[in-house]
Amino acid sequence: MSSFTKAVAGPALTAALFALAGPAQAATIAKPEPKLVVVISIDQFSASLFEQYRGGFKGGLGRMAREGVVYPSGYQSHGMTETCPGHSTLLTGKYPNKTGIVANDFYDLATGQKTYCLDDPSVTLAHDPAAKGVSPKRLEAQTYGDWLKAASPKSKVYAVSGKDRGAIAMAGHHGDGVFWLQQGFGFTTWVEPGQDAKARLAPVAALNLRLAADLKKAPTAWTYADKACAAKEADYVTGDRQWRAALPLPKATDAAGAARNLATSPYTDRVTLEAAQALREEFHLGDGDAVDMLTVSLSGTDFVGHRFGTRGPEMCDQLGQLDARLGDFFDGLSKVKGQVLVVLAADHGGSDFPERLREQGYDAGRVSPIAWLKDLNAAVRAQLGLGHDPLVQAGGIESLYVVGSDGKAPSAVDHARITAAALAILAKRPEVFEAYDAGALATAAPPPKGTPPDEISVAERMRRSAYPGRIGDILVAFQPYLTPASAGASYVASHGSPWNYDRRVPIVFWWKGAGARERVLPIETVDIAPTIAAVTGVAVPADVDGRCLPLGPGPGC
């Protein structure tokens, strides 16, 4: 068994942690003065995954864990822990109730349509003008990159991700180049009216050609890089499907299956990091007098977690390969002329699929979204004598919208009586921890300043997701370990709850000579942007929710 899979628990790991907390803690370490800030978000990288595999990381993740300022308990402090809102907190310093990005999808009561978090009909996509446009237009906050560009026009800001929302929400409104992976094409971006798609894609054109050529001559198959991960192989039944958690994956029978196998493998993160390195080199990020920024959102862990869960051989191998690829990426950063500050975080955490959790003794289960909402609507209809279903959802049954018979916003009177009836019914449901009136949450007073993020109430977590006009009228917190999603052929596990397994993520700051420092008390993802701003001399908006964390000597920034 390799060191990666052996060093996940026990006395050896305990000794390693004590070593990290040794003399280096007392050393006087100068704060960084970077010319390049690299912010890496690993999608669905929970603190529990970081803890489980930390002792075996030898590449880039290992370097950060051994040599950086490590906060093992960072928190996404909102309740709707999805990819789009999570990314929106990382570099704005604000909760989703200020960023406006409350979920991956929301329901537009004015049009009666489900709307994607970054939907923008005014733009097109470079790889396909007929595809639905996306841009940062719906992001109601400025990011650190925007602050940086305002203070230093010569600064360059680039972003790359496996998902559009991972790149766009971190880069902000004024990025010089924002790219994400489009399966079957390569890296794409949005095109505004009057812009040329070819010119917009120029920074990634060479990489796209190489990726296409590589796949054509040698299709990628996922096999174990670390055979010790095979010890986690087992058979499961999820929904009506029997399957084996093992590598290699069964051979796809069609093109769609082959594309899915490729996306839900270490390939996604490998090419994302190649794109990040190519952008760094092409635009000489960090080589000049101005501070530059590069954001890298790695989507592979999320794809793997949803399809296979987080505790099997697939995740074991995914994280081992990601660690190695990040090691190569760090080697490339060593060529930057100026100092490099690397920040690691995650957009949310995650648990595992409930069937495996039950085998481990947890009271885990599923709530079928379609059946559950149908039953709730029937109860409300019967109580109020309605002729239509008064509740709809856009991205999940945790966020319910009250609608009239036309599928749009009802009258104020109907809204009030439907909301009251639904809340009363939900209060009696055993699968529901609590249901909230979003309007009342939005006007509720926040907790006292300084309340630790792991101590805030579930209601407060939901309040921080409540952006008026986008969040549902009723927010539902299901009981812990209940997954409000059915198991499918390529989807077994989820996230999105207000519980700590979905909120808690690692946050690490690394620069050459940082010194290993372990800071065990909780912080928040909204603290990242103010902290970066402090070490780069950039002014922070007065209404941010986060605070600066001292990276140098002394208690202050």
XYZ file of C-alpha atoms in Angstrom:
557
model
C 0.000 0.000 0.000
C 1.336 3.410 -0.973
C 2.083 6.227 1.446
C -0.884 8.145 -0.005
C -3.497 5.610 1.052
C -1.749 4.468 4.247
C -1.340 7.878 5.821
C -4.958 8.741 6.427
C -5.283 8.102 10.162
C -3.605 6.814 13.295
C -0.456 7.609 15.298
C 1.675 8.500 12.292
C -0.737 11.223 11.220
C -1.061 12.493 14.784
C 2.727 12.766 15.026
C 2.851 14.580 11.703
C 0.310 17.118 12.902
C 2.296 17.736 16.091
C 5.358 18.269 13.927
C 3.483 20.863 11.900
C 2.571 22.648 15.122
C 6.169 22.696 16.356
C 8.905 25.356 16.302
C 7.801 26.869 13.007
C 4.703 28.161 14.788
C 6.817 30.479 16.903
C 9.032 31.723 14.090
C 8.596 35.295 12.863
C 7.388 34.981 9.301
C 7.174 38.051 7.087
C 3.848 38.462 5.331
C 3.895 37.745 1.579
C 4.368 40.478 -1.010
C 3.166 38.664 -4.112
C 3.248 39.692 -7.724
C 0.995 36.771 -8.629
C -1.989 35.596 -6.596
C -3.222 32.126 -7.553
C -6.547 31.099 -6.036
C -7.421 27.414 -6.404
C -10.884 26.105 -5.628
C -11.384 22.349 -5.577
C -15.077 21.721 -6.136
C -16.640 19.521 -3.398
C -13.330 19.259 -1.501
C -14.687 18.866 2.009
C -12.569 19.298 5.111
C -13.185 15.624 5.864
C -11.612 14.591 2.542
C -8.659 16.874 3.228
C -8.231 15.313 6.659
C -8.617 11.752 5.417
C -5.917 11.978 2.748
C -3.742 14.808 4.042
C -1.000 12.616 5.459
C -0.483 10.921 2.107
C -0.369 14.005 -0.121
C 3.129 14.352 -1.616
C 2.532 16.747 -4.519
C 0.984 20.199 -4.636
C -1.601 19.524 -1.936
C 1.109 18.052 0.240
C 3.345 21.073 -0.280
C 0.577 23.430 0.811
C -0.351 21.277 3.813
C 3.263 20.962 4.987
C 4.550 24.438 4.203
C 1.552 26.756 4.360
C -0.783 28.498 6.741
C -3.453 25.836 7.170
C -6.979 26.483 8.374
C -8.522 22.977 8.444
C -11.936 24.405 9.385
C -12.994 26.957 6.827
C -16.722 27.452 6.370
C -19.083 28.358 3.612
C -21.413 30.227 5.945
C -24.594 30.087 3.854
C -27.201 27.334 3.809
C -27.610 26.559 0.090
C -24.202 24.967 -0.423
C -24.006 24.617 -4.193
C -21.282 25.352 -6.734
C -22.418 28.740 -8.017
C -23.077 30.442 -4.651
C -20.000 28.839 -3.112
C -17.723 30.222 -5.786
C -19.385 33.623 -5.442
C -18.196 33.900 -1.825
C -14.546 33.025 -2.432
C -13.345 36.319 -3.892
C -16.136 38.812 -3.171
C -15.874 38.645 0.610
C -19.686 38.515 0.696
C -22.395 35.981 1.437
C -24.857 34.983 -1.315
C -27.492 37.312 0.158
C -25.248 40.093 -1.179
C -23.709 38.425 -4.253
C -27.143 37.542 -5.618
C -25.924 34.074 -6.530
C -28.155 31.939 -4.312
C -28.134 28.586 -6.120
C -27.080 27.000 -9.386
C -30.584 27.726 -10.682
C -33.430 29.897 -9.490
C -37.039 30.432 -10.560
C -37.904 33.774 -12.104
C -41.371 34.622 -10.811
C -41.725 37.444 -13.336
C -41.363 35.127 -16.331
C -42.287 31.785 -14.805
C -39.001 30.301 -16.037
C -36.155 28.375 -14.442
C -33.043 30.543 -14.755
C -29.380 29.580 -14.547
C -27.298 31.488 -11.996
C -25.122 33.169 -14.668
C -27.632 33.293 -17.508
C -27.150 36.235 -19.874
C -29.163 36.274 -23.143
C -27.227 39.330 -24.341
C -24.066 37.292 -25.018
C -23.207 34.175 -26.993
C -20.644 31.431 -26.415
C -17.497 31.309 -28.485
C -17.779 27.623 -29.357
C -21.486 27.735 -30.274
C -23.419 30.966 -30.964
C -26.693 29.059 -30.532
C -25.897 27.959 -26.966
C -27.329 29.838 -24.002
C -25.096 32.721 -23.010
C -23.478 33.117 -19.605
C -21.528 35.991 -18.074
C -20.925 37.699 -14.712
C -23.865 40.051 -15.281
C -25.992 38.456 -12.523
C -23.164 38.623 -9.974
C -24.255 41.548 -7.797
C -20.840 42.066 -6.194
C -17.297 42.898 -7.236
C -14.513 40.355 -6.774
C -10.938 40.830 -5.623
C -9.976 40.826 -9.304
C -12.310 43.764 -9.865
C -10.860 45.606 -6.851
C -7.373 44.891 -8.170
C -8.106 46.152 -11.695
C -9.631 49.357 -10.300
C -6.562 50.029 -8.157
C -3.997 48.846 -10.722
C -5.158 49.002 -14.374
C -1.963 47.238 -15.510
C -2.796 44.180 -13.432
C -3.997 41.135 -15.340
C -6.779 38.804 -14.195
C -7.326 35.375 -15.777
C -9.562 32.491 -14.769
C -9.975 28.880 -15.863
C -12.265 26.064 -14.726
C -13.953 22.833 -15.657
C -17.283 24.689 -15.277
C -18.441 28.107 -16.444
C -19.625 29.082 -12.960
C -16.281 28.127 -11.435
C -14.411 30.516 -13.710
C -16.887 33.395 -13.991
C -17.863 33.752 -10.327
C -14.223 33.873 -9.218
C -12.921 36.210 -11.929
C -15.688 38.793 -11.584
C -16.720 41.508 -14.015
C -13.425 42.712 -15.473
C -11.301 39.637 -16.110
C -8.894 39.762 -19.044
C -9.693 36.173 -19.952
C -12.216 33.744 -18.451
C -12.285 30.190 -19.824
C -13.978 26.911 -18.988
C -13.944 23.393 -20.388
C -16.642 22.490 -22.864
C -16.616 18.742 -23.489
C -16.112 17.930 -27.160
C -14.598 21.337 -27.900
C -11.980 22.445 -25.401
C -11.953 25.719 -23.478
C -14.530 28.350 -24.347
C -15.719 31.764 -23.117
C -18.545 34.236 -23.728
C -18.701 36.740 -26.571
C -20.326 40.142 -26.190
C -22.014 41.955 -29.106
C -19.378 43.329 -31.462
C -16.648 40.961 -30.261
C -15.024 38.296 -32.426
C -15.271 34.730 -31.149
C -11.946 33.697 -32.669
C -10.157 36.586 -30.994
C -11.789 35.762 -27.664
C -10.530 32.189 -27.923
C -7.038 33.099 -29.075
C -5.395 32.590 -25.640
C -6.545 28.947 -25.547
C -6.603 28.146 -29.265
C -3.315 26.238 -29.316
C -4.269 24.235 -26.238
C -7.663 23.374 -27.713
C -6.035 22.041 -30.887
C -3.646 19.902 -28.867
C -6.383 18.510 -26.653
C -8.473 17.556 -29.672
C -5.495 15.871 -31.336
C -4.577 13.972 -28.161
C -8.069 12.609 -27.709
C -8.324 11.614 -31.341
C -5.151 9.559 -31.363
C -5.317 8.180 -27.832
C -8.685 8.241 -26.050
C -8.178 8.579 -22.327
C -9.226 5.681 -20.062
C -9.210 6.015 -16.282
C -7.109 3.372 -14.591
C -5.515 3.354 -11.152
C -2.472 5.550 -10.686
C -2.290 4.142 -7.147
C -3.369 0.488 -7.089
C -3.775 0.657 -3.315
C -7.042 2.519 -3.947
C -8.436 -0.793 -5.248
C -8.746 -1.900 -1.610
C -11.860 0.299 -1.466
C -13.665 -1.603 -4.236
C -17.138 -2.907 -3.332
C -20.587 -3.627 -4.756
C -23.572 -1.346 -4.150
C -27.242 -0.930 -4.971
C -28.425 2.661 -5.395
C -31.980 3.119 -6.540
C -32.699 0.259 -8.922
C -29.095 -0.052 -10.139
C -26.520 -2.608 -9.070
C -22.946 -1.501 -9.707
C -19.377 -2.004 -8.576
C -17.196 0.819 -7.325
C -13.974 0.021 -9.177
C -11.590 1.131 -11.904
C -11.369 1.009 -14.833
C -14.910 2.120 -15.561
C -17.099 -0.101 -17.734
C -16.547 0.736 -21.380
C -19.066 3.244 -22.702
C -21.554 2.028 -25.290
C -22.099 5.389 -26.996
C -20.492 8.799 -27.483
C -22.439 10.384 -24.628
C -21.252 7.701 -22.237
C -17.649 8.120 -23.386
C -17.858 11.875 -22.813
C -19.322 11.297 -19.347
C -16.543 8.858 -18.455
C -13.947 11.371 -19.579
C -15.475 14.263 -17.628
C -15.859 12.258 -14.422
C -12.200 11.321 -14.276
C -8.878 13.013 -13.434
C -8.785 14.242 -17.049
C -10.917 17.312 -16.246
C -8.500 18.668 -13.667
C -5.421 17.715 -15.661
C -6.406 19.803 -18.674
C -7.690 22.649 -16.472
C -4.273 22.890 -14.841
C -2.617 22.731 -18.265
C -4.768 25.663 -19.343
C -3.858 27.584 -16.183
C -0.158 27.002 -16.789
C -0.480 28.037 -20.438
C -2.218 31.294 -19.485
C 0.401 32.021 -16.838
C 3.222 31.612 -19.323
C 1.555 33.318 -22.291
C 0.672 36.472 -20.371
C 3.721 36.440 -18.061
C 1.543 36.640 -14.999
C 3.608 37.652 -11.993
C 6.640 38.680 -14.047
C 6.044 42.429 -14.059
C 5.718 45.253 -11.571
C 1.944 44.992 -11.143
C 0.147 42.315 -9.147
C -1.639 39.753 -11.320
C -4.236 37.150 -10.450
C -4.995 33.663 -11.783
C -8.001 31.711 -10.503
C -8.227 27.966 -11.055
C -11.435 26.106 -10.265
C -10.966 22.330 -10.402
C -14.263 20.555 -11.075
C -13.175 16.919 -11.235
C -13.655 16.105 -7.555
C -17.263 17.297 -7.753
C -17.955 15.259 -10.894
C -16.464 12.168 -9.255
C -18.270 12.797 -5.961
C -21.681 13.063 -7.602
C -21.262 10.006 -9.791
C -19.395 7.657 -7.428
C -19.594 9.184 -3.942
C -16.721 10.451 -1.850
C -15.481 7.371 0.026
C -14.703 4.867 -2.697
C -11.757 3.925 -4.890
C -12.683 6.525 -7.493
C -12.280 9.460 -5.105
C -9.135 7.916 -3.651
C -7.490 7.823 -7.068
C -8.919 11.199 -8.151
C -7.329 12.961 -5.182
C -4.017 11.159 -5.599
C -3.804 12.159 -9.248
C -4.923 15.718 -8.479
C -2.211 16.029 -5.832
C 0.402 14.913 -8.363
C -0.876 17.305 -11.058
C -0.834 20.183 -8.613
C 2.784 19.296 -7.861
C 3.586 19.770 -11.545
C 1.657 23.034 -11.521
C 3.679 24.262 -8.536
C 6.875 23.395 -10.400
C 5.707 25.654 -13.220
C 4.988 28.470 -10.770
C 8.608 28.346 -9.629
C 9.488 30.101 -12.904
C 7.466 33.213 -12.008
C 9.807 36.187 -11.484
C 7.853 37.692 -8.603
C 6.647 36.108 -5.405
C 3.614 33.826 -5.750
C 0.841 33.548 -3.162
C -1.310 30.443 -3.597
C -4.666 30.140 -1.838
C -6.553 26.851 -1.655
C -10.258 26.600 -0.808
C -13.459 24.923 -1.937
C -16.899 26.037 -3.034
C -18.602 23.538 -0.702
C -18.071 20.183 0.948
C -20.095 17.006 0.670
C -20.745 13.700 2.388
C -21.254 10.395 0.577
C -24.158 8.528 -0.970
C -26.668 7.462 1.709
C -26.582 3.745 0.917
C -22.891 3.549 1.842
C -23.387 5.832 4.839
C -26.076 3.457 6.134
C -23.586 0.588 5.927
C -21.344 2.653 8.193
C -24.069 3.105 10.799
C -25.401 6.538 9.895
C -29.132 7.196 9.827
C -28.925 8.224 6.188
C -31.559 8.090 3.489
C -33.103 9.755 0.461
C -36.058 12.012 -0.201
C -37.500 11.626 -3.698
C -37.849 15.221 -4.972
C -40.641 14.602 -7.472
C -42.796 12.511 -5.150
C -42.125 14.770 -2.164
C -43.105 17.985 -3.948
C -46.146 16.324 -5.515
C -47.328 15.234 -2.067
C -46.723 18.672 -0.557
C -48.590 20.403 -3.373
C -51.495 18.003 -2.969
C -51.714 18.790 0.741
C -51.651 22.554 0.172
C -54.184 22.329 -2.658
C -56.574 20.291 -0.536
C -56.292 22.633 2.436
C -56.820 25.828 0.419
C -59.098 24.495 -2.320
C -56.677 25.452 -5.109
C -56.939 24.298 -8.704
C -53.208 24.409 -9.418
C -49.920 23.345 -7.830
C -48.850 26.410 -5.827
C -45.206 25.406 -5.206
C -42.421 24.954 -7.741
C -38.672 24.426 -7.517
C -35.867 25.292 -9.901
C -32.715 23.584 -8.694
C -33.848 21.602 -5.674
C -36.695 21.158 -3.227
C -34.748 23.038 -0.561
C -35.923 26.273 -2.226
C -39.643 26.467 -3.044
C -41.357 29.277 -4.945
C -45.009 30.241 -4.451
C -46.811 30.695 -7.786
C -50.221 31.508 -9.129
C -52.151 29.475 -11.699
C -50.065 31.052 -14.481
C -46.786 29.898 -12.906
C -45.822 33.455 -11.976
C -45.927 35.556 -8.823
C -49.390 35.385 -7.199
C -51.214 38.204 -5.451
C -49.908 39.262 -2.060
C -52.936 37.697 -0.375
C -52.491 34.351 -2.127
C -48.760 34.421 -1.472
C -49.319 34.893 2.242
C -51.936 32.160 2.648
C -50.056 29.612 0.511
C -46.835 30.283 2.393
C -48.527 29.962 5.780
C -50.263 26.721 4.813
C -47.115 25.156 3.407
C -45.021 26.110 6.435
C -47.608 24.603 8.790
C -47.621 21.343 6.837
C -43.824 21.198 6.657
C -43.535 21.770 10.405
C -45.154 18.363 10.941
C -43.044 16.435 8.433
C -40.457 14.151 10.123
C -37.976 14.478 7.246
C -37.874 18.270 7.672
C -35.602 19.813 10.293
C -37.175 23.225 9.782
C -38.784 25.286 7.047
C -38.404 29.063 6.829
C -40.244 32.008 5.351
C -37.517 33.562 3.185
C -39.055 37.009 3.464
C -38.859 36.894 7.242
C -35.289 35.574 7.075
C -34.196 38.418 4.808
C -35.206 40.997 7.404
C -33.961 39.073 10.454
C -31.122 40.523 12.503
C -27.732 38.834 12.073
C -26.010 37.212 15.066
C -23.568 39.231 17.171
C -20.396 40.197 15.347
C -17.674 37.640 15.893
C -19.985 34.630 16.247
C -17.906 31.663 15.004
C -19.178 30.227 11.717
C -19.630 26.775 13.219
C -21.868 28.228 15.944
C -24.383 30.153 13.844
C -27.938 28.804 13.725
C -29.399 26.951 10.771
C -31.793 29.865 10.327
C -28.831 32.255 10.041
C -27.182 30.010 7.478
C -30.354 30.135 5.427
C -30.597 33.919 5.888
C -27.198 34.293 4.281
C -28.613 32.620 1.172
C -31.722 34.788 1.050
C -31.274 37.291 -1.788
C -34.753 38.754 -2.484
C -36.185 38.000 -5.909
C -33.982 34.975 -6.504
C -34.229 32.724 -3.483
C -37.385 30.669 -2.987
C -40.252 31.908 -0.832
C -39.869 28.878 1.446
C -36.489 27.407 2.380
C -36.345 23.827 3.633
C -33.620 22.323 5.789
C -33.955 18.550 5.691
C -32.770 16.394 8.558
C -29.005 15.650 8.605
C -27.873 12.837 6.287
C -31.077 12.947 4.244
C -30.274 13.465 0.563
C -33.100 15.206 -1.340
C -32.141 13.549 -4.618
C -32.929 10.233 -6.255
C -30.144 7.920 -7.365
C -29.575 7.769 -11.115
C -27.300 5.973 -13.540
C -24.641 8.662 -13.210
C -25.641 10.449 -10.001
C -25.591 8.901 -6.520
C -24.431 11.600 -4.096
C -25.217 15.271 -3.614
C -24.637 18.343 -1.441
C -26.426 21.635 -0.839
C -27.520 21.302 2.793
C -26.846 23.740 5.666
C -25.051 21.008 7.633
C -21.352 21.210 8.395
C -20.383 18.274 6.189
C -21.511 20.414 3.234
C -20.170 23.701 4.642
C -16.759 22.870 6.097
C -13.765 23.117 3.754
C -9.993 23.557 4.088
C -8.459 26.987 3.476
C -4.691 27.196 2.986
C -2.341 30.108 2.193
C 1.074 29.203 0.773
C 4.072 31.170 -0.454
C 7.739 30.298 -0.557
C 9.037 30.602 2.977
C 5.570 30.817 4.509
C 6.447 28.399 7.276
C 4.148 25.608 8.418
C 1.440 27.011 10.656
C -1.725 25.245 11.779
C -4.635 27.492 12.779
C -7.381 25.298 14.110
C -10.140 27.782 14.971
C -12.791 28.281 12.277
C -12.750 30.963 9.606
C -14.973 31.658 6.603
C -14.466 31.620 2.851
C -15.513 35.293 2.788
C -12.285 36.026 4.719
C -10.138 35.079 1.716
C -10.624 38.201 -0.425
C -9.976 40.736 2.376
C -6.853 38.799 3.333
C -5.469 38.841 -0.212
C -6.349 42.518 -0.522
C -4.392 43.360 2.628
C -1.149 41.769 1.428
C -1.444 43.356 -2.023
C -2.416 46.850 -0.871
C -5.887 46.841 -2.417
C -8.802 48.660 -0.804
C -11.730 46.525 0.365
C -15.381 47.634 0.007
C -16.925 48.652 3.305
C -19.827 46.211 3.062
C -17.873 42.940 2.810
C -18.837 40.221 5.278
C -15.348 38.784 5.650
C -12.356 39.956 7.647
C -8.641 40.057 7.000
C -6.582 37.189 8.424
C -3.009 37.999 9.490
C -0.493 36.109 7.357
C 2.560 37.809 8.836
C 3.788 38.466 12.389
C 1.394 39.823 14.984
C -2.367 39.569 15.372
C -3.320 42.206 12.800
C -3.157 42.649 9.039
